[in-house]
Amino acid sequence: MSLRERKALHLTGRMPATVEDMNTQKRRILKYIRSKKSMLEKYTLMARLRTTHVRLFYKIVIEELQELAPIIYTPTVGTACLEYSNIYPFLAPPGVPDGLFLSGTDDFATLCDTIRSYNTNAGFSPEIAVISDGSRILGLGDLGVQGMGIPIGKLQLYVAGAGIDPSRTLPIILDLGTNNEALRTDPFYIGARKARPADSEFYEVVDRVLKALKTVHPNLLIQFEDWSSEHAFGLLEKYQNQLLCFNDDIQGTGAVILSGIINAIALAHSDSGVHRIVFFGPGSAAIGVAKQIQSYFQIDCGMTEEQARSLFWIVDSKGLVTLDRGDKLPQHKVYFARNDNKGQQYKDLLSILNYVRPTALIGLSSTSGAFNSEVLARMAELNARPIVFPLSNPSTKAECTFEEAMVATDNRVIFASGTAFPAYTIPNTTTTVSPAQGNNMYIFPGLGLGAVLAQPKHISDVMIYKAAKALADSLTAQERKHGLLYPSLDRIRQVSAIVAEAVCREAIDQGAVNVENQLLPYIEDRMWSPEPKLIKNKI
């Protein structure tokens, strides 16, 4: 801030004499952040910066995204959520909310008042809200209100990745209590100390909250994030065609992994029809991914629904999911349950691999080490280029590491993970290979931007599919030459604009909106930047 501006705002004497530009401030922040050994400490410092100097925060995040994304989101956000009650006083100045905390016990009028009073700035009109009840945070389970770190982190990536205006974002945690007894008895836990409600009350409360949100902010896009599997599917089924909403765990994860699978199939030089895909982990994300890939087999490969569905085998803690296993299956598992096993049950992963002989193995189980050397070696025996996607977050929950997959498959694996892993140097060579990361950040920012701009009545399955296809097609010739499954994160804003364009075009086809033919420039012109002209200054 210049001396002239300081005088005009009566700030003389409240700030040091030196006047600095944003690049100098950025260098200072990065020097200090890089001096810290603890990722949680880095997270806390960046959170404080976000609530005190929003433009500087996003300038640094956008320009240094590869370095800072693992700090402000996965994997560090998992630790931050576990420690949220302890670090909460350090995340923002007094009186500055870290997000909107809604109580499940409030009536409709109180909820509306609470939502209105969250930001009293004239004209506050959020475009995107990310809402969670904290019941299934990453692979860490029920963390109650400590899950607030997830909506906050997700919205930071909307801003950095797709240019959503940070002043028009709304992170929400719905406090319905927690079934985590350790939290309920923790003297420092900041949420309601009660058990979660039964389903009948749960859906009644969520309906009341969503109606209050849409009453106060009618054009709001609502993203559901990290709800328990049964509730995630239930909420999506109930509201997908009623509200402008989507579930990133189900639809976003499905879309980004579909994109990776499309490019992996091309790398493996194999026909889509010969693929057999085993999913280890039967939660909402896994089923969402399977259904997205199924849609690709149906739409692009011309298969019937039954033909496409027959290419998937789902594995849970009891083994292969079959209709005659003898247990009552949750509704979301029934669709892919096998009926062709001839009464034979398969309990361990290796026996399932021997039975199915899969071309692809996808993990969403939050079970560290599930893809052990024996499992990985068997995949390599079955396939010249085995496709292995250990997608669980954070890294401590991943089914295997990139190094483990490379070693066990003689460096032949086509690999993508849900969390970042370091590059691997092949022994006795100078060849270093970097793993792909099936990061939802490739999808949800562009999907959200497209929905905000087009304002369709709802986000259709076709829009999700078109977003995935646009991502798969967004690789440059150079990226394909290097065998990448996903584009470089350095191009994330360009990629998000391409994804948003696909969403907008589908909305146009559905008659939701009319915009000029030059759609991509139109989208790019409406992406927020912390500076009038963003100049990348890599440090």
Short mmCIF file of C-alpha atoms in Angstrom, two decimals, residues 74-264:
data_model
loop_
_atom_site.label_atom_id
_atom_site.label_comp_id
_atom_site.label_asym_id
_atom_site.label_seq_id
_atom_site.Cartn_x
_atom_site.Cartn_y
_atom_site.Cartn_z
CA THR A 74 -4.47 -33.38 0.68
CA PRO A 75 -2.54 -34.87 2.30
CA THR A 76 -2.01 -32.19 4.98
CA VAL A 77 -5.69 -31.27 5.31
CA GLY A 78 -6.27 -34.75 6.79
CA THR A 79 -3.92 -33.95 9.66
CA ALA A 80 -5.47 -30.50 9.98
CA CYS A 81 -8.94 -32.04 10.36
CA LEU A 82 -7.70 -34.46 13.02
CA GLU A 83 -6.21 -31.50 14.92
CA TYR A 84 -8.87 -28.93 14.01
CA SER A 85 -10.19 -28.37 17.54
CA ASN A 86 -6.63 -27.69 18.70
CA ILE A 87 -5.50 -25.40 15.86
CA TYR A 88 -8.82 -23.57 15.43
CA PRO A 89 -7.79 -20.47 17.49
CA PHE A 90 -4.76 -19.94 15.24
CA LEU A 91 -6.47 -20.13 11.85
CA ALA A 92 -8.07 -16.68 11.72
CA PRO A 93 -8.09 -13.37 13.64
CA PRO A 94 -10.79 -12.93 16.29
CA GLY A 95 -14.18 -12.30 14.73
CA VAL A 96 -13.20 -13.67 11.31
CA PRO A 97 -15.11 -16.91 10.65
CA ASP A 98 -13.26 -19.90 9.26
CA GLY A 99 -16.51 -21.06 7.68
CA LEU A 100 -20.25 -21.33 8.33
CA PHE A 101 -21.16 -23.68 11.20
CA LEU A 102 -24.81 -24.74 11.02
CA SER A 103 -26.61 -26.60 13.80
CA GLY A 104 -28.89 -29.51 13.03
CA THR A 105 -31.17 -28.48 15.90
CA ASP A 106 -32.04 -25.03 14.47
CA ASP A 107 -35.45 -24.39 12.92
CA PHE A 108 -35.88 -22.97 9.40
CA ALA A 109 -36.11 -19.31 10.46
CA THR A 110 -33.01 -19.57 12.66
CA LEU A 111 -31.07 -21.25 9.87
CA CYS A 112 -31.98 -18.46 7.45
CA ASP A 113 -30.91 -15.82 9.98
CA THR A 114 -27.62 -17.65 10.60
CA ILE A 115 -26.89 -17.91 6.88
CA ARG A 116 -27.66 -14.21 6.33
CA SER A 117 -25.50 -13.09 9.25
CA TYR A 118 -22.45 -15.11 8.16
CA ASN A 119 -21.30 -12.26 5.92
CA THR A 120 -22.87 -8.88 6.51
CA ASN A 121 -21.12 -7.17 3.60
CA ALA A 122 -23.63 -5.51 1.33
CA GLY A 123 -24.35 -7.58 -1.73
CA PHE A 124 -22.72 -10.80 -0.48
CA SER A 125 -23.93 -13.40 -2.95
CA PRO A 126 -21.98 -16.68 -2.89
CA GLU A 127 -21.82 -18.71 -6.08
CA ILE A 128 -20.56 -22.03 -4.66
CA ALA A 129 -21.00 -23.70 -1.27
CA VAL A 130 -19.21 -26.86 -0.21
CA ILE A 131 -21.09 -28.59 2.60
CA SER A 132 -20.17 -31.60 4.75
CA ASP A 133 -21.45 -33.14 7.95
CA GLY A 134 -17.98 -34.47 8.77
CA SER A 135 -19.18 -38.07 8.89
CA ARG A 136 -16.58 -39.51 6.50
CA ILE A 137 -13.56 -37.25 6.20
CA LEU A 138 -11.14 -38.63 3.60
CA GLY A 139 -10.19 -42.08 4.93
CA LEU A 140 -10.21 -40.88 8.53
CA GLY A 141 -13.83 -41.58 9.47
CA ASP A 142 -16.25 -39.49 11.52
CA LEU A 143 -14.56 -36.25 12.61
CA GLY A 144 -17.68 -34.17 13.27
CA VAL A 145 -17.19 -30.42 12.90
CA GLN A 146 -13.45 -30.97 12.61
CA GLY A 147 -14.23 -31.80 8.99
CA MET A 148 -14.55 -28.06 8.30
CA GLY A 149 -11.06 -28.19 6.81
CA ILE A 150 -12.46 -30.06 3.81
CA PRO A 151 -15.00 -27.45 2.58
CA ILE A 152 -12.41 -24.72 3.18
CA GLY A 153 -9.70 -26.60 1.29
CA LYS A 154 -12.00 -27.52 -1.58
CA LEU A 155 -13.08 -23.91 -2.11
CA GLN A 156 -9.47 -22.75 -2.07
CA LEU A 157 -8.92 -25.07 -5.03
CA TYR A 158 -12.00 -23.67 -6.80
CA VAL A 159 -10.38 -20.24 -6.58
CA ALA A 160 -6.87 -21.33 -7.52
CA GLY A 161 -7.91 -23.85 -10.17
CA ALA A 162 -10.87 -22.19 -11.87
CA GLY A 163 -10.88 -18.53 -10.89
CA ILE A 164 -13.98 -18.56 -8.70
CA ASP A 165 -14.07 -15.26 -6.79
CA PRO A 166 -13.06 -16.10 -3.19
CA SER A 167 -15.53 -13.54 -1.86
CA ARG A 168 -18.29 -15.62 -3.44
CA THR A 169 -17.49 -18.95 -1.81
CA LEU A 170 -19.20 -20.47 1.24
CA PRO A 171 -17.65 -23.34 3.27
CA ILE A 172 -20.24 -25.08 5.47
CA ILE A 173 -20.13 -27.74 8.15
CA LEU A 174 -23.46 -29.11 9.35
CA ASP A 175 -23.09 -30.12 12.99
CA LEU A 176 -25.20 -33.21 13.57
CA GLY A 177 -23.02 -34.51 16.37
CA THR A 178 -20.53 -37.35 15.97
CA ASN A 179 -20.43 -41.07 16.60
CA ASN A 180 -16.73 -40.75 17.38
CA GLU A 181 -16.69 -41.40 21.12
CA ALA A 182 -13.11 -40.13 21.46
CA LEU A 183 -14.20 -36.73 20.15
CA ARG A 184 -17.33 -36.57 22.28
CA THR A 185 -15.20 -37.07 25.41
CA ASP A 186 -12.37 -34.78 24.29
CA PRO A 187 -12.52 -31.64 26.50
CA PHE A 188 -11.28 -29.51 23.59
CA TYR A 189 -13.68 -30.78 20.92
CA ILE A 190 -15.53 -27.76 19.49
CA GLY A 191 -18.63 -29.50 18.13
CA ALA A 192 -21.88 -30.83 19.57
CA ARG A 193 -21.21 -33.71 21.98
CA LYS A 194 -24.01 -36.04 20.95
CA ALA A 195 -24.56 -39.07 18.74
CA ARG A 196 -25.68 -38.59 15.16
CA PRO A 197 -29.43 -38.79 14.46
CA ALA A 198 -31.32 -41.68 12.90
CA ASP A 199 -31.89 -41.54 9.14
CA SER A 200 -35.42 -40.18 9.35
CA GLU A 201 -34.27 -37.18 11.39
CA PHE A 202 -31.09 -36.83 9.31
CA TYR A 203 -32.91 -36.37 6.00
CA GLU A 204 -35.42 -34.00 7.61
CA VAL A 205 -32.61 -31.80 8.97
CA VAL A 206 -30.65 -31.76 5.70
CA ASP A 207 -33.79 -30.88 3.76
CA ARG A 208 -34.41 -27.95 6.11
CA VAL A 209 -30.82 -26.75 5.74
CA LEU A 210 -30.84 -26.96 1.95
CA LYS A 211 -34.15 -25.09 1.75
CA ALA A 212 -32.73 -22.37 3.98
CA LEU A 213 -29.61 -22.07 1.82
CA LYS A 214 -31.63 -21.81 -1.39
CA THR A 215 -34.04 -19.34 0.22
CA VAL A 216 -31.21 -16.97 1.18
CA HIS A 217 -29.04 -17.64 -1.90
CA PRO A 218 -31.30 -18.93 -4.72
CA ASN A 219 -28.57 -19.29 -7.37
CA LEU A 220 -26.13 -21.13 -5.15
CA LEU A 221 -24.34 -24.22 -6.49
CA ILE A 222 -24.12 -26.78 -3.67
CA GLN A 223 -21.35 -29.37 -3.60
CA PHE A 224 -21.79 -32.27 -1.15
CA GLU A 225 -18.46 -33.43 0.28
CA ASP A 226 -17.38 -36.25 2.61
CA TRP A 227 -20.75 -37.60 3.77
CA SER A 228 -21.07 -41.24 4.82
CA SER A 229 -21.55 -43.57 1.84
CA GLU A 230 -25.22 -44.37 2.40
CA HIS A 231 -26.12 -40.71 2.97
CA ALA A 232 -23.96 -39.55 0.06
CA PHE A 233 -25.93 -41.72 -2.38
CA GLY A 234 -29.23 -40.90 -0.69
CA LEU A 235 -28.70 -37.15 -0.90
CA LEU A 236 -27.53 -37.27 -4.50
CA GLU A 237 -30.47 -39.41 -5.55
CA LYS A 238 -32.91 -37.10 -3.78
CA TYR A 239 -31.56 -33.72 -4.89
CA GLN A 240 -29.67 -34.20 -8.16
CA ASN A 241 -32.71 -33.32 -10.26
CA GLN A 242 -34.15 -30.81 -7.78
CA LEU A 243 -31.25 -28.49 -7.04
CA LEU A 244 -28.11 -27.21 -8.71
CA CYS A 245 -25.81 -29.60 -6.87
CA PHE A 246 -23.36 -32.47 -7.19
CA ASN A 247 -21.35 -34.82 -5.01
CA ASP A 248 -17.63 -34.66 -5.69
CA ASP A 249 -16.88 -37.93 -3.87
CA ILE A 250 -19.22 -39.81 -6.18
CA GLN A 251 -19.38 -37.81 -9.42
CA GLY A 252 -16.14 -35.84 -9.31
CA THR A 253 -14.00 -38.84 -8.34
CA GLY A 254 -15.77 -40.93 -10.96
CA ALA A 255 -15.12 -38.35 -13.66
CA VAL A 256 -11.43 -37.79 -12.92
CA ILE A 257 -10.70 -41.53 -12.70
CA LEU A 258 -12.69 -42.19 -15.87
CA SER A 259 -10.46 -39.65 -17.60
CA GLY A 260 -7.36 -41.44 -16.32
CA ILE A 261 -8.75 -44.85 -17.33
CA ILE A 262 -9.48 -43.60 -20.87
CA ASN A 263 -5.86 -42.53 -21.25
CA ALA A 264 -4.56 -45.66 -19.46
#
